[in-house]
Coordinates of C-alpha atoms and ligand atoms in Angstrom, one line a residue:
A1 CA 10.8 99.0 89.4
P2 CA 13.1 97.2 86.9
P3 CA 15.5 94.5 88.2
K4 CA 18.9 95.7 89.2
P5 CA 21.9 94.3 87.3
V6 CA 23.8 91.5 89.0
G7 CA 27.5 90.8 88.6
P8 CA 29.6 91.9 85.6
V9 CA 27.6 93.2 82.7
P10 CA 28.4 93.5 79.0
N11 CA 29.7 96.8 77.4
A12 CA 28.1 98.3 74.3
R13 CA 30.6 96.4 72.0
Q14 CA 29.8 93.1 73.6
I15 CA 26.0 93.6 73.3
E16 CA 26.4 94.5 69.6
W17 CA 28.8 91.5 69.2
Y18 CA 26.3 89.0 70.6
H19 CA 23.6 90.2 68.2
R20 CA 25.7 89.1 65.2
E21 CA 25.4 85.5 66.3
I22 CA 27.4 84.1 63.3
I23 CA 30.4 85.9 61.9
A24 CA 32.8 84.8 59.2
F25 CA 36.6 84.4 59.0
F26 CA 38.6 84.5 55.7
H27 CA 41.9 82.8 55.8
F28 CA 43.5 83.9 52.5
G29 CA 47.2 84.7 52.1
M30 CA 50.6 83.4 51.3
N31 CA 49.7 80.0 52.7
T32 CA 46.9 79.7 50.1
F33 CA 49.6 79.7 47.4
T34 CA 52.2 77.6 49.1
N35 CA 49.5 75.0 50.1
D36 CA 50.6 75.5 53.7
N37 CA 48.9 76.5 57.0
E38 CA 51.8 77.8 59.0
G39 CA 54.3 79.2 56.5
D40 CA 57.8 79.9 57.9
G41 CA 58.0 83.4 56.4
T42 CA 60.5 82.7 53.6
A43 CA 58.1 82.2 50.7
N44 CA 58.8 84.5 47.7
P45 CA 56.2 87.3 47.6
E46 CA 55.9 86.8 43.9
V47 CA 54.1 83.6 44.6
F48 CA 51.0 85.5 45.8
N49 CA 48.9 85.8 42.6
P50 CA 45.2 85.2 42.8
A51 CA 43.9 85.0 39.2
A52 CA 40.3 86.1 39.9
L53 CA 40.1 87.5 43.4
D54 CA 36.5 88.8 43.9
C55 CA 35.7 89.9 47.4
N56 CA 32.2 90.7 46.1
Q57 CA 31.8 86.9 45.6
W58 CA 32.8 86.4 49.3
T59 CA 30.2 88.9 50.5
S60 CA 27.5 87.5 48.3
V61 CA 28.2 84.1 50.0
L62 CA 27.8 85.8 53.4
K63 CA 24.6 87.5 52.4
R64 CA 23.0 84.3 51.2
A65 CA 24.1 82.7 54.5
G66 CA 22.7 85.6 56.5
I67 CA 26.1 86.4 58.0
T68 CA 26.6 90.1 58.6
T69 CA 30.3 90.3 59.6
G70 CA 33.6 89.1 58.1
I71 CA 37.1 89.0 59.5
L72 CA 39.9 89.1 57.0
V73 CA 43.4 87.7 57.8
A74 CA 45.5 90.7 56.8
K75 CA 48.8 89.1 58.0
H76 CA 49.2 85.6 59.3
A77 CA 52.2 84.2 61.2
D78 CA 54.2 83.9 58.0
G79 CA 54.3 87.7 58.0
F80 CA 53.1 88.3 54.5
C81 CA 50.9 91.4 54.3
N82 CA 47.8 91.4 52.1
W83 CA 47.8 95.1 51.8
P84 CA 50.6 97.4 50.5
T85 CA 51.8 98.4 54.0
K86 CA 54.3 101.2 54.2
H87 CA 56.1 99.4 57.0
S88 CA 57.3 96.2 55.3
N89 CA 58.4 95.0 51.9
Y90 CA 57.0 91.6 52.5
S91 CA 53.6 92.4 51.0
V92 CA 51.4 92.4 48.0
K93 CA 53.4 95.3 46.6
N94 CA 56.2 92.9 45.8
S95 CA 53.9 90.2 44.4
S96 CA 53.1 89.5 40.8
W97 CA 49.4 90.2 41.5
K98 CA 48.2 93.3 39.7
E99 CA 51.9 94.2 39.1
G100 CA 52.2 95.0 42.8
K101 CA 49.3 97.5 42.7
G102 CA 46.8 95.2 44.5
D103 CA 45.3 95.6 48.0
V104 CA 43.3 92.7 49.4
V105 CA 42.3 94.7 52.5
R106 CA 40.9 97.5 50.3
E107 CA 39.0 95.1 48.0
F108 CA 37.6 93.3 51.1
T109 CA 36.6 96.4 53.0
D110 CA 35.0 98.0 49.8
A111 CA 33.1 94.8 49.1
C112 CA 31.8 94.7 52.7
K113 CA 30.7 98.3 52.6
K114 CA 28.8 97.7 49.4
A115 CA 27.1 94.6 50.8
G116 CA 26.3 96.2 54.2
I117 CA 28.6 93.8 55.9
K118 CA 30.8 94.8 58.9
A119 CA 34.5 94.4 58.1
A120 CA 37.0 93.1 60.7
I121 CA 40.7 92.3 60.7
Y122 CA 43.0 89.6 61.9
L123 CA 46.5 91.0 62.2
G124 CA 48.7 88.1 63.4
P125 CA 50.7 89.2 66.5
H126 CA 53.1 86.3 65.8
D127 CA 55.4 86.9 62.9
R128 CA 58.0 84.5 61.5
H129 CA 59.2 86.7 58.8
D130 CA 60.1 89.8 60.8
S131 CA 63.4 89.3 62.7
R132 CA 62.3 92.0 65.2
Y133 CA 59.4 89.8 66.4
G134 CA 59.1 90.1 70.2
T135 CA 61.3 93.2 70.6
D136 CA 60.3 96.8 71.2
D137 CA 61.0 97.5 67.5
Y138 CA 58.5 94.9 66.6
S139 CA 56.0 96.6 68.9
D140 CA 56.5 99.8 66.9
Y141 CA 56.1 97.9 63.7
Y142 CA 52.9 96.2 64.8
A143 CA 51.5 99.5 66.2
S144 CA 52.2 101.3 62.9
Q145 CA 50.4 98.5 60.9
L146 CA 47.5 98.6 63.3
S147 CA 47.1 102.4 62.8
E148 CA 47.4 102.0 59.0
L149 CA 44.6 99.4 59.0
L150 CA 42.4 101.3 61.5
R151 CA 42.8 104.7 59.8
N152 CA 42.6 104.0 56.1
Y153 CA 39.9 101.4 55.6
G154 CA 36.7 102.7 57.3
P155 CA 35.1 101.2 60.4
I156 CA 36.8 98.0 61.6
W157 CA 34.4 96.0 63.7
E158 CA 36.8 93.6 65.4
I159 CA 40.6 93.1 65.8
W160 CA 41.6 89.5 66.3
W161 CA 44.7 88.7 68.4
D162 CA 45.5 85.1 67.8
G163 CA 47.4 83.6 70.8
A164 CA 49.1 81.0 68.5
G165 CA 52.9 81.4 68.8
A166 CA 52.4 84.7 70.6
D167 CA 54.0 83.8 74.0
K168 CA 56.8 86.2 73.6
L169 CA 54.4 89.1 73.5
T170 CA 53.9 90.8 76.9
T171 CA 51.1 92.7 78.4
S172 CA 53.0 95.9 77.8
H173 CA 53.1 95.2 74.0
Y174 CA 49.4 94.7 74.1
T175 CA 48.7 97.7 76.3
R176 CA 50.2 99.9 73.6
W177 CA 48.4 98.1 70.8
A178 CA 45.1 98.3 72.7
D179 CA 45.6 102.0 73.1
T180 CA 46.0 102.2 69.3
V181 CA 42.8 100.3 68.7
R182 CA 40.8 102.4 71.2
R183 CA 42.2 105.7 69.9
H184 CA 41.3 105.1 66.3
Q185 CA 38.2 102.9 66.7
P186 CA 36.6 103.0 70.1
Q187 CA 33.8 100.6 69.0
C188 CA 36.1 97.9 67.7
V189 CA 35.7 94.5 69.5
I190 CA 38.9 92.9 70.7
F191 CA 39.4 89.1 70.6
G192 CA 42.0 88.8 73.3
T193 CA 44.2 85.8 74.2
K194 CA 47.1 85.1 76.5
N195 CA 48.8 88.4 77.4
S196 CA 46.1 90.5 75.7
Y197 CA 43.7 89.1 78.3
R198 CA 43.1 92.5 79.9
F199 CA 41.8 94.0 76.7
A200 CA 39.6 91.1 75.6
D201 CA 35.9 91.8 74.8
C202 CA 35.6 88.2 73.8
R203 CA 37.6 85.1 74.6
W204 CA 38.8 81.9 72.9
V205 CA 36.5 78.9 73.6
G206 CA 39.4 76.5 74.2
N207 CA 39.1 74.5 71.0
E208 CA 38.9 74.9 67.2
S209 CA 36.2 72.3 66.8
G210 CA 33.2 74.5 67.2
F211 CA 31.8 73.8 70.6
S212 CA 31.2 75.8 73.8
G213 CA 30.8 74.1 77.1
D214 CA 27.4 73.3 78.7
P215 CA 27.1 75.4 80.8
C216 CA 28.8 78.3 79.1
W217 CA 29.0 81.5 81.3
S218 CA 29.8 84.9 79.8
T219 CA 32.0 85.7 82.8
I220 CA 35.5 84.4 83.5
N221 CA 38.5 85.3 85.6
P222 CA 40.7 87.0 83.0
F223 CA 43.8 85.1 84.2
S224 CA 42.2 82.0 82.8
I225 CA 42.6 83.6 79.4
R226 CA 46.2 84.5 80.1
D227 CA 47.2 81.0 81.3
E228 CA 45.2 79.2 78.7
S229 CA 46.9 75.8 78.7
S230 CA 45.9 75.1 82.4
H231 CA 42.4 76.7 81.9
I232 CA 41.0 75.0 78.9
Q233 CA 37.8 74.0 80.8
E234 CA 37.4 77.6 82.1
L235 CA 37.7 79.0 78.6
N236 CA 35.2 76.4 77.4
H237 CA 32.6 76.9 80.2
G238 CA 33.4 80.4 81.5
E239 CA 33.3 80.8 85.3
I240 CA 30.0 81.6 87.0
N241 CA 31.7 83.9 89.5
G242 CA 34.3 85.2 87.1
Q243 CA 35.3 88.8 87.7
A244 CA 35.0 89.9 84.1
Y245 CA 32.4 89.7 81.4
I246 CA 34.3 88.1 78.4
P247 CA 32.1 85.7 76.4
A248 CA 33.3 83.1 74.0
E249 CA 33.8 83.4 70.3
V250 CA 33.9 80.0 68.7
D251 CA 36.4 79.8 65.8
V252 CA 36.1 76.8 63.6
S253 CA 36.8 76.2 59.9
I254 CA 34.3 74.8 57.4
R255 CA 37.2 72.7 56.2
P256 CA 39.8 70.7 58.1
S257 CA 42.4 73.5 57.7
W258 CA 42.1 77.2 58.0
F259 CA 43.7 77.8 54.6
Y260 CA 42.6 76.4 51.3
H261 CA 44.0 73.0 50.1
P262 CA 42.6 71.3 47.0
E263 CA 42.8 67.9 48.7
E264 CA 40.2 69.1 51.2
D265 CA 37.6 69.8 48.7
K266 CA 35.8 66.6 49.6
R267 CA 36.1 67.3 53.3
V268 CA 34.0 70.4 53.7
K269 CA 31.8 70.1 56.8
T270 CA 28.3 68.7 56.0
V271 CA 25.1 70.5 56.8
T272 CA 24.5 68.2 59.7
E273 CA 27.9 69.0 61.1
L274 CA 27.3 72.7 60.7
W275 CA 23.9 72.4 62.4
D276 CA 25.5 70.7 65.4
I277 CA 28.1 73.5 65.5
Y278 CA 25.4 76.1 65.4
F279 CA 23.6 74.5 68.4
N280 CA 26.9 74.0 70.3
S281 CA 28.0 77.7 69.8
V282 CA 25.2 80.1 69.1
G283 CA 23.0 77.8 71.1
R284 CA 25.4 77.9 74.0
N285 CA 25.6 81.6 74.7
S286 CA 28.5 82.2 72.3
V287 CA 29.2 83.8 68.9
L288 CA 30.1 81.4 66.1
L289 CA 33.2 82.5 64.0
L290 CA 33.0 80.3 60.9
N291 CA 36.0 80.2 58.6
Y292 CA 36.0 80.1 54.8
A293 CA 39.2 79.4 52.9
P294 CA 39.1 81.2 49.5
N295 CA 41.1 79.2 46.9
K296 CA 44.1 80.2 44.8
E297 CA 41.8 81.9 42.3
G298 CA 40.6 84.1 45.2
L299 CA 37.1 82.6 45.3
I300 CA 35.1 80.6 47.8
S301 CA 34.4 77.2 46.3
S302 CA 30.8 76.5 45.5
V303 CA 30.4 73.5 47.8
D304 CA 31.4 75.6 50.8
A305 CA 28.9 78.3 49.8
Q306 CA 26.2 75.7 49.4
R307 CA 26.8 74.3 52.8
T308 CA 26.2 77.7 54.5
D309 CA 23.2 78.3 52.3
S310 CA 21.8 75.1 53.7
L311 CA 22.7 76.1 57.3
R312 CA 20.8 79.4 56.8
Y313 CA 17.8 77.5 55.4
L314 CA 17.8 75.3 58.5
I315 CA 18.0 78.2 60.9
N316 CA 15.3 80.2 59.2
A317 CA 13.0 77.2 58.7
T318 CA 13.3 76.1 62.3
F319 CA 13.0 79.5 64.1
Q320 CA 10.5 81.3 61.9
N321 CA 7.6 79.8 63.9
N322 CA 7.6 79.9 67.7
L323 CA 4.9 77.4 68.5
A324 CA 4.4 79.1 71.8
S325 CA 3.8 82.6 70.2
K326 CA 0.1 82.5 70.8
A327 CA 0.2 80.7 74.1
S328 CA -1.5 81.9 77.3
V329 CA 1.2 82.2 79.9
K330 CA 1.0 81.9 83.7
A331 CA 3.8 82.9 86.0
M332 CA 4.2 82.0 89.6
H333 CA 6.1 85.2 90.7
P334 CA 5.4 87.9 88.1
R335 CA 6.9 91.3 88.7
G336 CA 4.0 93.3 87.2
E337 CA 2.3 94.5 84.0
K338 CA 5.4 96.0 82.4
Y339 CA 7.3 92.7 82.8
K340 CA 4.3 90.4 82.0
P341 CA 4.8 86.7 81.0
T342 CA 3.6 87.2 77.4
N343 CA 6.7 89.4 76.9
L344 CA 8.5 86.1 76.5
I345 CA 6.7 85.2 73.3
D346 CA 6.1 88.6 71.7
G347 CA 9.2 88.2 69.4
T348 CA 10.7 91.6 70.3
E349 CA 13.6 92.6 72.4
N350 CA 11.9 95.8 73.6
T351 CA 10.2 93.9 76.3
Y352 CA 11.1 91.2 78.8
Y353 CA 9.6 89.1 81.5
A354 CA 10.9 89.6 85.1
S355 CA 10.2 87.7 88.3
A356 CA 9.3 89.7 91.4
E357 CA 12.0 91.1 93.5
G358 CA 13.3 88.7 96.1
F359 CA 12.3 85.6 94.0
S360 CA 15.2 83.8 92.3
T361 CA 13.0 80.8 91.4
D362 CA 9.8 80.9 89.3
T363 CA 7.6 78.7 87.1
L364 CA 6.2 79.8 83.8
T365 CA 3.4 77.6 82.3
F366 CA 2.5 78.0 78.6
N367 CA -0.8 76.7 77.3
L368 CA -0.3 76.3 73.5
G369 CA -4.0 76.1 72.8
S370 CA -3.7 72.7 71.0
P371 CA -1.2 69.9 71.0
Q372 CA 2.0 70.8 69.1
V373 CA 5.0 68.8 68.1
F374 CA 8.4 70.3 68.8
D375 CA 12.0 69.3 69.2
V376 CA 13.9 72.6 69.9
L377 CA 13.6 75.2 72.6
M378 CA 15.1 78.6 73.0
L379 CA 15.7 80.8 76.0
Q380 CA 17.2 84.3 76.0
E381 CA 18.1 86.3 79.0
V382 CA 18.4 90.1 79.3
I383 CA 22.2 90.2 79.2
E384 CA 22.4 93.9 80.2
L385 CA 21.1 92.8 83.6
G386 CA 23.9 90.2 84.1
Q387 CA 23.9 86.4 84.5
R388 CA 20.8 85.8 86.6
T389 CA 19.3 82.4 86.2
T390 CA 21.7 79.5 87.1
R391 CA 19.5 76.4 87.0
W392 CA 16.4 75.6 85.0
S393 CA 14.3 72.7 83.5
V394 CA 11.6 72.4 81.0
D395 CA 8.7 69.9 81.2
Y396 CA 5.7 69.2 79.0
S397 CA 2.2 67.9 79.5
I398 CA -0.8 66.9 77.4
N399 CA -3.4 67.8 80.0
G400 CA -1.7 70.4 82.2
K401 CA -1.7 68.0 85.2
K402 CA 0.8 65.2 84.6
W403 CA 4.2 66.6 83.6
T404 CA 7.0 64.8 81.8
P405 CA 10.6 66.2 81.9
I406 CA 12.5 66.8 78.7
P407 CA 15.7 64.9 79.7
E408 CA 17.9 67.1 77.4
A409 CA 16.4 70.2 79.1
T410 CA 16.6 69.1 82.7
D411 CA 18.9 70.8 85.2
K412 CA 20.4 73.2 82.7
Q413 CA 22.5 76.0 84.0
S414 CA 23.5 79.1 82.0
I415 CA 21.2 81.0 79.6
G416 CA 22.8 84.3 78.6
Y417 CA 22.2 85.8 75.2
K418 CA 20.7 82.6 73.7
W419 CA 20.4 79.0 74.9
L420 CA 19.1 76.3 72.5
V421 CA 18.3 72.7 73.3
R422 CA 17.4 69.9 70.8
F423 CA 15.6 66.8 71.8
K424 CA 13.5 63.9 70.5
P425 CA 10.2 65.4 69.2
V426 CA 7.5 65.7 71.9
R427 CA 3.8 66.3 71.5
A428 CA 2.3 68.6 74.1
K429 CA -0.4 71.2 74.7
Y430 CA 1.4 72.5 77.8
V431 CA 5.0 73.3 78.4
R432 CA 6.6 74.8 81.5
L433 CA 9.9 76.4 82.4
R434 CA 11.0 75.9 86.0
I435 CA 13.6 78.3 87.2
T436 CA 15.1 76.5 90.1
E437 CA 18.1 78.6 91.0
G438 CA 19.4 82.1 90.4
Q439 CA 21.8 84.9 91.5
A440 CA 18.8 87.2 91.2
S441 CA 15.2 87.3 90.0
A442 CA 14.9 86.0 86.4
A443 CA 14.9 88.5 83.5
L444 CA 14.1 86.8 80.2
H445 CA 13.4 88.0 76.6
T446 CA 12.4 84.8 75.0
F447 CA 10.9 81.4 75.5
G448 CA 10.3 79.5 72.3
V449 CA 9.6 76.0 71.1
Y450 CA 10.2 75.0 67.5
K451 CA 10.1 72.0 65.1
Q452 CA 13.1 71.4 62.9
P453 CA 12.3 70.8 59.2
I454 CA 14.4 67.6 59.3
T455 CA 15.5 65.2 62.0
K456 CA 18.7 63.4 62.1
Ligands
IPT501 C1 45.2 78.9 69.9 C2 45.8 80.0 70.7 O1 46.6 79.5 71.7 C3 44.6 80.7 71.3 O2 45.1 81.9 72.0 C4 43.7 81.2 70.2 O3 44.2 82.2 69.4 C5 43.3 80.0 69.3 O4 44.4 79.4 68.9 C6 42.4 80.4 68.2 O5 41.9 79.3 67.6 S1 46.5 77.9 69.2 C7 45.7 76.7 68.3 C8 46.7 75.9 67.6 C9 44.9 75.8 69.2

């Protein structure tokens, strides 16, 4: 019989969300033109005027980087709307861009559709332009804008509720807005913060620097999301016995700021920095939300694009070859033929390995056939069955008798959708995974060992 799920489990939106692994943010708006990050909402709409906006260029950057989802900032806290909303005059329709006939949300969603990329929207809950901010009238205004965006631009994959400056907004505001989201787009993921904690499909990770905690559990007590300033550690690590399944989405910008500033052209994150961020987010059971800052022209600068090309090269070059894919595998407590140990290395998600009922510990020994050199390992749990394994270690051996621990992979805790570990290259014919603690019998999709094309 298959293992029974344990604890909170993901909904369909969250399962789909995890599989994206890396998604992109686009901060482009009034701040781009005023060289600001947090405009006060008084900038003249005429100032918004991208000379060469080309969202197809943005999506081509994503395609090259293997990123399949993009979130556009439609309205940031300065209140300026990137689409010709019916509900405000502070928008592109009063800008000099395309004589007021332009619509960034339209160009973005069309480009995404053409490129096979999922489109998503950041609609800033905080608003410094609109004097109704925080009142019931503002609630109507925000709900109308949400409906406009969710009804007129095709499927919207995620709605992003930034908690920045949003303390005035109550759970009842968000209850109404969440109803709007669910009514128009039931599949839409909600990034929830502060008082939108009840509706969150994914949570903030507690920093904007690109790292999840180690361990990082998919579960958390939702109140930790609400009261974030006293729960930064919980946001970062999750809570193993948390009541709700709300995994972390790691938002970080490829530049020091979220919006474009020419003076930051030389401070774009290096490939080495991005590689660290990848391991510290995707490699820690989280989704990476990487921000691009299109410039005043309306284009992503080539250096930013090249950096994510290189990140993609590193990901593909590292993970294309699981050096354990042809191993023979022995398990201490196998569950049976359907859940056999070689399911760990077959490279598909249709199968998984499971330990026998009643065993929350296990040992899996891989004979690689000949000595191999590797410096990365990957584990993937069957997330639909909950957070099962809670402590594990990996050792290696040249003869299968004398074992050496990999220090970086000793006494690890969470696994979840994906857990990656980097270490000094080791040479081994045998490698073994020891599951030393669990809330239930292990259920794992993947065990892999890999060699990075470069070492730092
Ligand atoms: C921080 C918010 O408080 C949090 O809710 C989330 O939206 C986060 O931003 C996104 O990065 S505020 C920030 C200045 C740390």
